[in-house]
Short mmCIF file of C-alpha atoms in Angstrom, two decimals:
data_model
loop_
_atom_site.label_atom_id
_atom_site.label_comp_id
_atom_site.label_asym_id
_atom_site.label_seq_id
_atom_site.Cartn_x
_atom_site.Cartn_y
_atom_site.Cartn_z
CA UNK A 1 51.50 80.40 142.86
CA UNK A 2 51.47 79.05 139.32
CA UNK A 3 52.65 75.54 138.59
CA UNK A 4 55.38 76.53 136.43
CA UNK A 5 56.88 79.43 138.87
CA UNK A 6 56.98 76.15 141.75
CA UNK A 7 58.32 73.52 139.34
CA UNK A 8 61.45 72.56 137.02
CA UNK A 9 61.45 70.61 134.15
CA UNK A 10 64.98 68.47 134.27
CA UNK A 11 66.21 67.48 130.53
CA UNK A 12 68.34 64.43 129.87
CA UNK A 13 70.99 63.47 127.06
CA UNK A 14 69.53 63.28 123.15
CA UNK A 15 69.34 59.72 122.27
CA UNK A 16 67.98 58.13 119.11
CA UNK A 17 64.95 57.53 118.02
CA UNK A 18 63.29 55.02 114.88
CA UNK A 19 61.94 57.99 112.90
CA UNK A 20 65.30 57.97 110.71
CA UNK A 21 65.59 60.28 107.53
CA UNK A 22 68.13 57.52 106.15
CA UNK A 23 65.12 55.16 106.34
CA UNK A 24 62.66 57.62 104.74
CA UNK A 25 61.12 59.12 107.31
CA UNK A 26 61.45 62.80 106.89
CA UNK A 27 59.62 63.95 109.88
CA UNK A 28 58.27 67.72 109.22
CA UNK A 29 56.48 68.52 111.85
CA UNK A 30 55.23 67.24 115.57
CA UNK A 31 54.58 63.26 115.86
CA UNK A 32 51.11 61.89 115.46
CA UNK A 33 50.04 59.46 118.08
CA UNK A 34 47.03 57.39 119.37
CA UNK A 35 46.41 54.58 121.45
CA UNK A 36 43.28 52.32 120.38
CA UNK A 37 40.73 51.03 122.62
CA UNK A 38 42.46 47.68 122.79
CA UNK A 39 45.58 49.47 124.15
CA UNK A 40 47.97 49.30 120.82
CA UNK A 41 49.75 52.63 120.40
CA UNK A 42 50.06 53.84 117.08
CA UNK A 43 52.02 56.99 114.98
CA UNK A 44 51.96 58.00 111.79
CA UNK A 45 55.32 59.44 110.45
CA UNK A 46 56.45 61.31 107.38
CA UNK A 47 55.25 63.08 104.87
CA UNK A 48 54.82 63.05 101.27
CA UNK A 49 57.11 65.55 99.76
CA UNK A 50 59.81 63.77 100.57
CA UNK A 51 60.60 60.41 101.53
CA UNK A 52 57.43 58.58 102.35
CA UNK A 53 54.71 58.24 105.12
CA UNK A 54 54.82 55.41 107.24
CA UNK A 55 52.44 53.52 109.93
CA UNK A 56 54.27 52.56 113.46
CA UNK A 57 52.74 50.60 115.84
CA UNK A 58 54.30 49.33 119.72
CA UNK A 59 53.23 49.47 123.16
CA UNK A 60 55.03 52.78 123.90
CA UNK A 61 56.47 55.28 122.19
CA UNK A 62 60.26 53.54 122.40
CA UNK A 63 59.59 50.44 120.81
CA UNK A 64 57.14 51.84 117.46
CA UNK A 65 57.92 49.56 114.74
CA UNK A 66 56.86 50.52 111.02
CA UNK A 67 54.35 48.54 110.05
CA UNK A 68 53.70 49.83 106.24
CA UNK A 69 54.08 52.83 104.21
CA UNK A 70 51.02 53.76 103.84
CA UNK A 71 48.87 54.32 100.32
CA UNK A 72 46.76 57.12 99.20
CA UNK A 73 43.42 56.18 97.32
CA UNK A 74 43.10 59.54 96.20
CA UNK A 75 46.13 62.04 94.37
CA UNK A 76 48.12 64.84 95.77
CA UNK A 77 49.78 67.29 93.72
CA UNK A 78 48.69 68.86 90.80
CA UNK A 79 45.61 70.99 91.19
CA UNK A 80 44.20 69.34 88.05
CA UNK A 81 43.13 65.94 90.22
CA UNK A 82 44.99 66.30 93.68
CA UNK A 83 42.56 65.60 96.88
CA UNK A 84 39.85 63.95 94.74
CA UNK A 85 38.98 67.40 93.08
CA UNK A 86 37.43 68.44 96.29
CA UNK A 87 38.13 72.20 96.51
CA UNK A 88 39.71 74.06 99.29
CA UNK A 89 36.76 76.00 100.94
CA UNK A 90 37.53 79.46 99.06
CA UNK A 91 36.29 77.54 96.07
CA UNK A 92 40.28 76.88 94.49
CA UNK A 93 41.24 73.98 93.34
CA UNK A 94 43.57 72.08 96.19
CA UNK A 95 47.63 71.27 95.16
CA UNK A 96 50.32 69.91 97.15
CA UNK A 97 51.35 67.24 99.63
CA UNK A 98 50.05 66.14 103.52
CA UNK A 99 51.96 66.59 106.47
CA UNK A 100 49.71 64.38 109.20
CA UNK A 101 49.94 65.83 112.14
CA UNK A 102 46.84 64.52 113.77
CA UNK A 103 45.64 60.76 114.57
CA UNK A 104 42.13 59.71 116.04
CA UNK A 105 41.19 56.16 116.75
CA UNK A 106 37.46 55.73 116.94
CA UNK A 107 37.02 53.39 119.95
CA UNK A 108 33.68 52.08 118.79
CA UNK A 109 34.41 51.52 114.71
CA UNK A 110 38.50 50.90 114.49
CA UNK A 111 38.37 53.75 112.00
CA UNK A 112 41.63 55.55 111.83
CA UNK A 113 41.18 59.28 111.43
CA UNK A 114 44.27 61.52 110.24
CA UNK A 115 44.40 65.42 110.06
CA UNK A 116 46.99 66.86 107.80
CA UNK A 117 48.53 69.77 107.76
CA UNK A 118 48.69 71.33 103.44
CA UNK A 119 50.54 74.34 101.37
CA UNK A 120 49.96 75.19 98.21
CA UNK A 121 53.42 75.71 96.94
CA UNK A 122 55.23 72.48 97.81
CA UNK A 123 54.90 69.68 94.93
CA UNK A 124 52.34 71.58 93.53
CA UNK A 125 53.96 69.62 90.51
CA UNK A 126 53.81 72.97 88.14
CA UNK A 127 50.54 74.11 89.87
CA UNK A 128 51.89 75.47 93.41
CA UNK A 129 51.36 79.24 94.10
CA UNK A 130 52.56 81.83 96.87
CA UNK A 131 51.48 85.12 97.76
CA UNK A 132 52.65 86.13 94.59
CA UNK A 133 52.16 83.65 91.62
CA UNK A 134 53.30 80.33 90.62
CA UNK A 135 56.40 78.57 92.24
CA UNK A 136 58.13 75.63 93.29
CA UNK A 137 59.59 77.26 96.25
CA UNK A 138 57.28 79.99 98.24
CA UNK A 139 59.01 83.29 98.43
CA UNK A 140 59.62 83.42 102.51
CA UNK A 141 56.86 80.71 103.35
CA UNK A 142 54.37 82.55 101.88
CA UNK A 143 52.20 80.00 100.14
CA UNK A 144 48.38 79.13 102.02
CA UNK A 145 47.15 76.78 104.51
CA UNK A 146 44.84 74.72 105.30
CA UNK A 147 43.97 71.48 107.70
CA UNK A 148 42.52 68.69 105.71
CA UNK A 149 40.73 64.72 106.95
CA UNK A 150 41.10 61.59 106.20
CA UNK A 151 40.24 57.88 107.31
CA UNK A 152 41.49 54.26 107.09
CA UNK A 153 39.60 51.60 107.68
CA UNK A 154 42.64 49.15 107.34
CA UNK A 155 44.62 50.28 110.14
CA UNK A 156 46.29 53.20 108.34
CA UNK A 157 47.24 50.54 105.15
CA UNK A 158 45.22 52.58 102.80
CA UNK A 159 43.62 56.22 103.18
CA UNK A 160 40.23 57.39 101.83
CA UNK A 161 40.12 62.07 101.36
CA UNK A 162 36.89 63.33 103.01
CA UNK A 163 37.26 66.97 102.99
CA UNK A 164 38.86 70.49 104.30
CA UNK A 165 37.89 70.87 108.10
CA UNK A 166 39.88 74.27 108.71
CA UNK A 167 40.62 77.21 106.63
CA UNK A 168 41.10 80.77 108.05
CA UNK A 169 38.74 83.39 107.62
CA UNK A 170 40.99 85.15 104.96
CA UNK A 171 41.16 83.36 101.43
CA UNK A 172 43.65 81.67 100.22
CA UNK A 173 44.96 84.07 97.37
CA UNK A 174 46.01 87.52 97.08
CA UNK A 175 44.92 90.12 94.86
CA UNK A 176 48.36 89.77 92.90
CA UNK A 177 47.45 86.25 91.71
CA UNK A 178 44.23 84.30 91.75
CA UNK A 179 44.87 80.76 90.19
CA UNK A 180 41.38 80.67 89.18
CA UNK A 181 41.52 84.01 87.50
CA UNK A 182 37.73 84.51 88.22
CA UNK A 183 36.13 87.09 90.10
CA UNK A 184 36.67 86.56 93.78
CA UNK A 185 38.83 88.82 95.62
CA UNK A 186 42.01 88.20 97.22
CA UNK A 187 43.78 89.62 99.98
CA UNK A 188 45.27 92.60 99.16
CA UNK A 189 48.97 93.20 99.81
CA UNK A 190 50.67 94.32 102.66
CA UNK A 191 49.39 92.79 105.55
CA UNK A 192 47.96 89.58 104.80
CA UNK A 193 47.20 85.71 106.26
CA UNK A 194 48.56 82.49 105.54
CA UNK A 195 45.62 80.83 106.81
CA UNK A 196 45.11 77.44 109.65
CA UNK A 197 47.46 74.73 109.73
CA UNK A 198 51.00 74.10 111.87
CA UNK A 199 48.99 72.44 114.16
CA UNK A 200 48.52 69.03 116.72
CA UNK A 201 45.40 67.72 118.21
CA UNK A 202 44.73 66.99 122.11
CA UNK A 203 42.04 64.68 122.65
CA UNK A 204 40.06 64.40 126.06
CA UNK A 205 40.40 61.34 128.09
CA UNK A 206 37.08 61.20 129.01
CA UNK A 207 35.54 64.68 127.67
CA UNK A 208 33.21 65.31 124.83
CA UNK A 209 35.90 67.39 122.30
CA UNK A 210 38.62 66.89 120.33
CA UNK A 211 40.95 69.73 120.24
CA UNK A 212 42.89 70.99 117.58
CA UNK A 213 45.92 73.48 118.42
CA UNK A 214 46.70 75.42 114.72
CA UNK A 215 49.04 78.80 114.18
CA UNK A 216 48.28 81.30 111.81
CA UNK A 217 50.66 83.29 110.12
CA UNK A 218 50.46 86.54 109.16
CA UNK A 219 53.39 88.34 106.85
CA UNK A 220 54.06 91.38 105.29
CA UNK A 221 54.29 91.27 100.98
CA UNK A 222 56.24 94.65 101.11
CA UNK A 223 58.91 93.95 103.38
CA UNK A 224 58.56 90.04 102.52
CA UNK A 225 58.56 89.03 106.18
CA UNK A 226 56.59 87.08 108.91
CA UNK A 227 55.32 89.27 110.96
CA UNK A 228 53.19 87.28 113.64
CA UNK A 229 52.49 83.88 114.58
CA UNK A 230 50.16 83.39 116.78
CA UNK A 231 48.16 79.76 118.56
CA UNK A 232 44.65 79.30 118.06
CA UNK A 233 42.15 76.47 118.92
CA UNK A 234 39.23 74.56 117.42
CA UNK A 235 37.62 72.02 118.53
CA UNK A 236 34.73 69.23 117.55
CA UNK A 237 32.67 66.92 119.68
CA UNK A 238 33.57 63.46 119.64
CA UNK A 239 31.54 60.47 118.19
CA UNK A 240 31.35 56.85 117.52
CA UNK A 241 30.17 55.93 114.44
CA UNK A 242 32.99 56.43 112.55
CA UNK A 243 32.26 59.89 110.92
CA UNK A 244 33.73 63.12 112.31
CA UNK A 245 31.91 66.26 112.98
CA UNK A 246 32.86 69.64 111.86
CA UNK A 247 35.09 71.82 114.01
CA UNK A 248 34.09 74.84 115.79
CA UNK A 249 36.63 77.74 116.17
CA UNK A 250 37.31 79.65 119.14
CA UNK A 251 36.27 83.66 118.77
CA UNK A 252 35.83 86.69 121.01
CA UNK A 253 35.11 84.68 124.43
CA UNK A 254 33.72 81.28 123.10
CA UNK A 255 33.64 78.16 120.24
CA UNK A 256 30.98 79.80 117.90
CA UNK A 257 32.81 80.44 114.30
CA UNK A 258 32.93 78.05 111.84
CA UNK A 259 35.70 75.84 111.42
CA UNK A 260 35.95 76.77 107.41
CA UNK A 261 36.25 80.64 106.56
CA UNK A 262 35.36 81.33 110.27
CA UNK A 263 36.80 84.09 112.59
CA UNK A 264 39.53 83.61 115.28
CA UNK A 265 41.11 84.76 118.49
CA UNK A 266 44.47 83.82 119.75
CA UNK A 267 44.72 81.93 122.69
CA UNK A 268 48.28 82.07 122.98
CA UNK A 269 50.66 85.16 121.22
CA UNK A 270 53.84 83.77 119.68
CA UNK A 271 54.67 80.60 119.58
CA UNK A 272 55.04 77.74 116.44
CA UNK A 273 53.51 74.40 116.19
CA UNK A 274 51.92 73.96 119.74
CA UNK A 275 51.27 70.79 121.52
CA UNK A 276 49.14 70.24 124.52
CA UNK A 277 49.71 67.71 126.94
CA UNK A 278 47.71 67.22 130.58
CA UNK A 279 49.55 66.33 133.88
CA UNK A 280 47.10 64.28 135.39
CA UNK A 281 49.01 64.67 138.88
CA UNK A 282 48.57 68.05 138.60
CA UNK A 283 45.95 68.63 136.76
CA UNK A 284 46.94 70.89 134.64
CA UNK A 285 47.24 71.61 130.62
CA UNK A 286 50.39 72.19 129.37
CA UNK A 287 51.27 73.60 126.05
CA UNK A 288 54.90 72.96 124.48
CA UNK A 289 55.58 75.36 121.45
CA UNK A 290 58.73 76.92 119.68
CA UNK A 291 59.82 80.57 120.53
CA UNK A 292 58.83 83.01 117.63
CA UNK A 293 60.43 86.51 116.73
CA UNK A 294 61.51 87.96 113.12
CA UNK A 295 64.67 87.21 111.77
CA UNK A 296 66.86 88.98 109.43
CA UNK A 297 65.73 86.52 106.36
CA UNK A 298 62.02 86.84 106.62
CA UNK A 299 61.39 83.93 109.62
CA UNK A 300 60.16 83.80 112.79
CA UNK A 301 61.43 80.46 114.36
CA UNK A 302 63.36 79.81 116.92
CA UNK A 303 64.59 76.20 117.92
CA UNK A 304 63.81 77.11 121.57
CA UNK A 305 60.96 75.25 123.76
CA UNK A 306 58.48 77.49 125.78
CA UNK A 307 56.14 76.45 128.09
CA UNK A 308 52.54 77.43 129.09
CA UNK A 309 49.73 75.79 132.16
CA UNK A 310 46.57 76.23 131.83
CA UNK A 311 43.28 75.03 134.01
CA UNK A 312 40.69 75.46 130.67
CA UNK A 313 42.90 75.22 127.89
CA UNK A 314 41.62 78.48 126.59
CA UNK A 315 43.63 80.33 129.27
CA UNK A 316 46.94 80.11 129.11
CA UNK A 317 50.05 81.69 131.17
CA UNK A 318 53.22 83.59 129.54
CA UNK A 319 55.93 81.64 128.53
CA UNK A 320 58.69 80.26 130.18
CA UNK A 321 61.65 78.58 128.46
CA UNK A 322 62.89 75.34 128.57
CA UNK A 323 66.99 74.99 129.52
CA UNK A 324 69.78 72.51 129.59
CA UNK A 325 72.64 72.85 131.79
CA UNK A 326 71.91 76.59 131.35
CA UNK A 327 71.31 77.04 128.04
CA UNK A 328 67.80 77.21 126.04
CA UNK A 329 66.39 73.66 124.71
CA UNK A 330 64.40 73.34 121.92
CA UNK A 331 63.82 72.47 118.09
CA UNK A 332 62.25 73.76 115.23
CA UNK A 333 59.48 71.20 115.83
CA UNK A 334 59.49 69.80 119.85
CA UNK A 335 56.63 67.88 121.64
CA UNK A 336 55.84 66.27 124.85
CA UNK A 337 54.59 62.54 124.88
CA UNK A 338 53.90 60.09 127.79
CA UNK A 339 56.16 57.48 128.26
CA UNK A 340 54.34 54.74 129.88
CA UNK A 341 52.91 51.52 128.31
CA UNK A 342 49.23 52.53 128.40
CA UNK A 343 47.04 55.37 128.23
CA UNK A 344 46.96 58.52 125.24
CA UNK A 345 50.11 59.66 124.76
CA UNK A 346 48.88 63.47 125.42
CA UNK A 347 48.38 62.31 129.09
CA UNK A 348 51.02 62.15 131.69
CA UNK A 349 50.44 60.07 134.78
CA UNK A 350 53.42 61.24 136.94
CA UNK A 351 57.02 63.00 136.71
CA UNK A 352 58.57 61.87 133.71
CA UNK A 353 57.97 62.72 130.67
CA UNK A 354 59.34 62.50 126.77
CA UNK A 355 60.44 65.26 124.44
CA UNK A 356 60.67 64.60 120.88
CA UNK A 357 62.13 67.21 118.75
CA UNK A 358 63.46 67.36 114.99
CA UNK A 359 64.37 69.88 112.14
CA UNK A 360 62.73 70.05 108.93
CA UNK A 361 62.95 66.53 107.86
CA UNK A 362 65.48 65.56 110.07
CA UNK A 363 65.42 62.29 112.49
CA UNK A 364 63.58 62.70 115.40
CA UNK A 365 66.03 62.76 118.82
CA UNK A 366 64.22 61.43 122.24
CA UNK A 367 64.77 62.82 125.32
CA UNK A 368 63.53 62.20 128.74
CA UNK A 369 62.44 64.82 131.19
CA UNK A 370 61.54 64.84 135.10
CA UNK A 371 59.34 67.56 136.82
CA UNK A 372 60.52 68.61 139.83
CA UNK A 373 59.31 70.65 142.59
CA UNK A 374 61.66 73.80 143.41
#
């Protein structure tokens, strides 16, 4: 019998959290946390297309304070000197803002690593494109992807750009518009790829690998629609002298494609921004995501909470949804967390256990949840 077929998760009332849109935070995604080797929990909140991106530091995940908003040494934006002019793989000139969705705390140097999620449509500042040409909006979230790196040696005060660490294996333009307008070839249209990102990062307690969990979206130009989004996995071998290795993308039966322009295999069919999370009393892997299938208006989200086990976290069971007094749970965005005083926050030591969940940009609600044995 399967863990999840023996087992019911029990959710409790909303209740507020301190990542407030009134106070700037406009939370876009899944919540970034790490605990450092002295035992300090950290997050990293917000994002810079609106409102601003803040450092938050406590003993557990209740009582995060914001320390600082944090400061970019390098631009975002316009193509013309966003990202430190370091190109997006496909040899394009990068655009647009950060969503950080990943934190690392080397245990060794202090250094603060941060993976961000990035579009090219959204404050491109007059340089953002979609599958079709320039924009300020992408028609039906159809603008490109990638997952970029960078580091703080100030505690998350001030942020250094290193470089792109995923990209899919598709480029990042279609043959209907190439911002370059040299002679690489795009996708063509029809079926095409929006490329890595939508992603969170689960980090092994005492393993070798940092793991990053990333959707890619794939959408039809004709019909203007989503048509799948599926979960994929990367991962890169931990070290401890402050620099971070390249990632390593998970293909046909093992890690062996490159991180950048590599190919990919699901590991999971259908699901939006994943988070993994171990249950060390059971130990097992469990993945959190939100429930995909096309919508009238070109979408694919649902604000509905599924939940996969998994003993290698490269095998992973069918969904099951999450309820509330009978009805589905969820949110656009919705993530386990441990709730404890000590320990990563991607590691649960018992039966309860935290959901946090928010819209686009919305404040981020806290519930709490208990595992129970049917």
């Amino acid at each position: 019998m399967s863990f999840l077929s023996t087992h019911r998760f029990v959710v409790g009332e909303d209740a507020e959290t301190q990542f407030k849109r009134a106070e700037g935070i406009r939370q876009d995604g899944t919540l970034a946390m790490y605990r450092d080797v002295d035992g300090r929990l950290f997050a990293i909140a917000g994002h810079t297309n609106s409102g601003h991106v803040a450092m938050f530091s406590g003993q557990t995940q209740e009582d995060l304070k914001e320390l600082y908003p944090i400061d970019l040494c390098f631009g975002d934006g316009h193509a013309n000197y966003a990202f430190s002019g370091i190109r997006y793989p496909e040899g394009i000139k990068p655009r647009g803002c950060i969503w950080p969705f990943g934190l690392y705390i080397c245990p060794v140097t202090h250094r603060f690593f941060c993976f961000f999620h990035n579009e090219t449509a959204w404050k491109g500042r007059g340089s953002g494109y979609d599958a079709f040409g320039y924009c300020t909006k992408p028609a039906f979230d159809s603008d490109f992807r990638h997952v970029g790196l960078m580091h703080s040696d100030d505690e998350g005060r001030s942020w250094v750009f290193d470089r792109w660490v995923l990209t899919g294996e598709k480029v990042c333009f279609t043959e209907a518009f190439n911002p370059e307008g040299d002679g690489k070839l795009g996708q063509s249209m029809g079926a095409i790829s929006f490329g890595s990102g939508d992603f969170s990062i689960y980090v092994e307690p005492d393993g070798e690998y940092i793991y990053l969990f990333y959707n890619m979206i794939k959408a039809d130009t004709e019909k203007r629609c989503w048509t799948n989004c599926d979960i994929y996995v990367a991962r890169t071998r931990k070290r401890f002298d402050g620099v971070m290795g390249d990632f390593v993308k998970f293909y046909d039966g093992a890690f062996c494609e490159a991180g950048n322009l590599g190919k990919e295999t699901p590991v999971a069919l259908g699901g939006w921004h994943p988070k993994v999370v171990y249950l060390k009393k059971y130990k097992k892997f469990l993945m959190s995501s939100s429930h995909t299938h096309p919508k009238p208006n070109g979408g694919m989200v649902h604000p509905i909470m599924e939940l996969r086990e998994s003993d290698d976290l490269i095998h992973w069971s069918e969904p099951i949804r999450l309820s509330r007094g009978g009805e589905d749970f969820g949110g656009h965005y919705a993530g386990f967390y441990s709730c404890g005083d000590g320990g990563q926050p991607f590691v649960i030591d018992e039966d309860t256990l935290v959901v946090l969940r928010n819209g686009n940009g919305t404040d981020i609600t806290r519930c709490y949840v208990k595992i129970e044995e049917l």
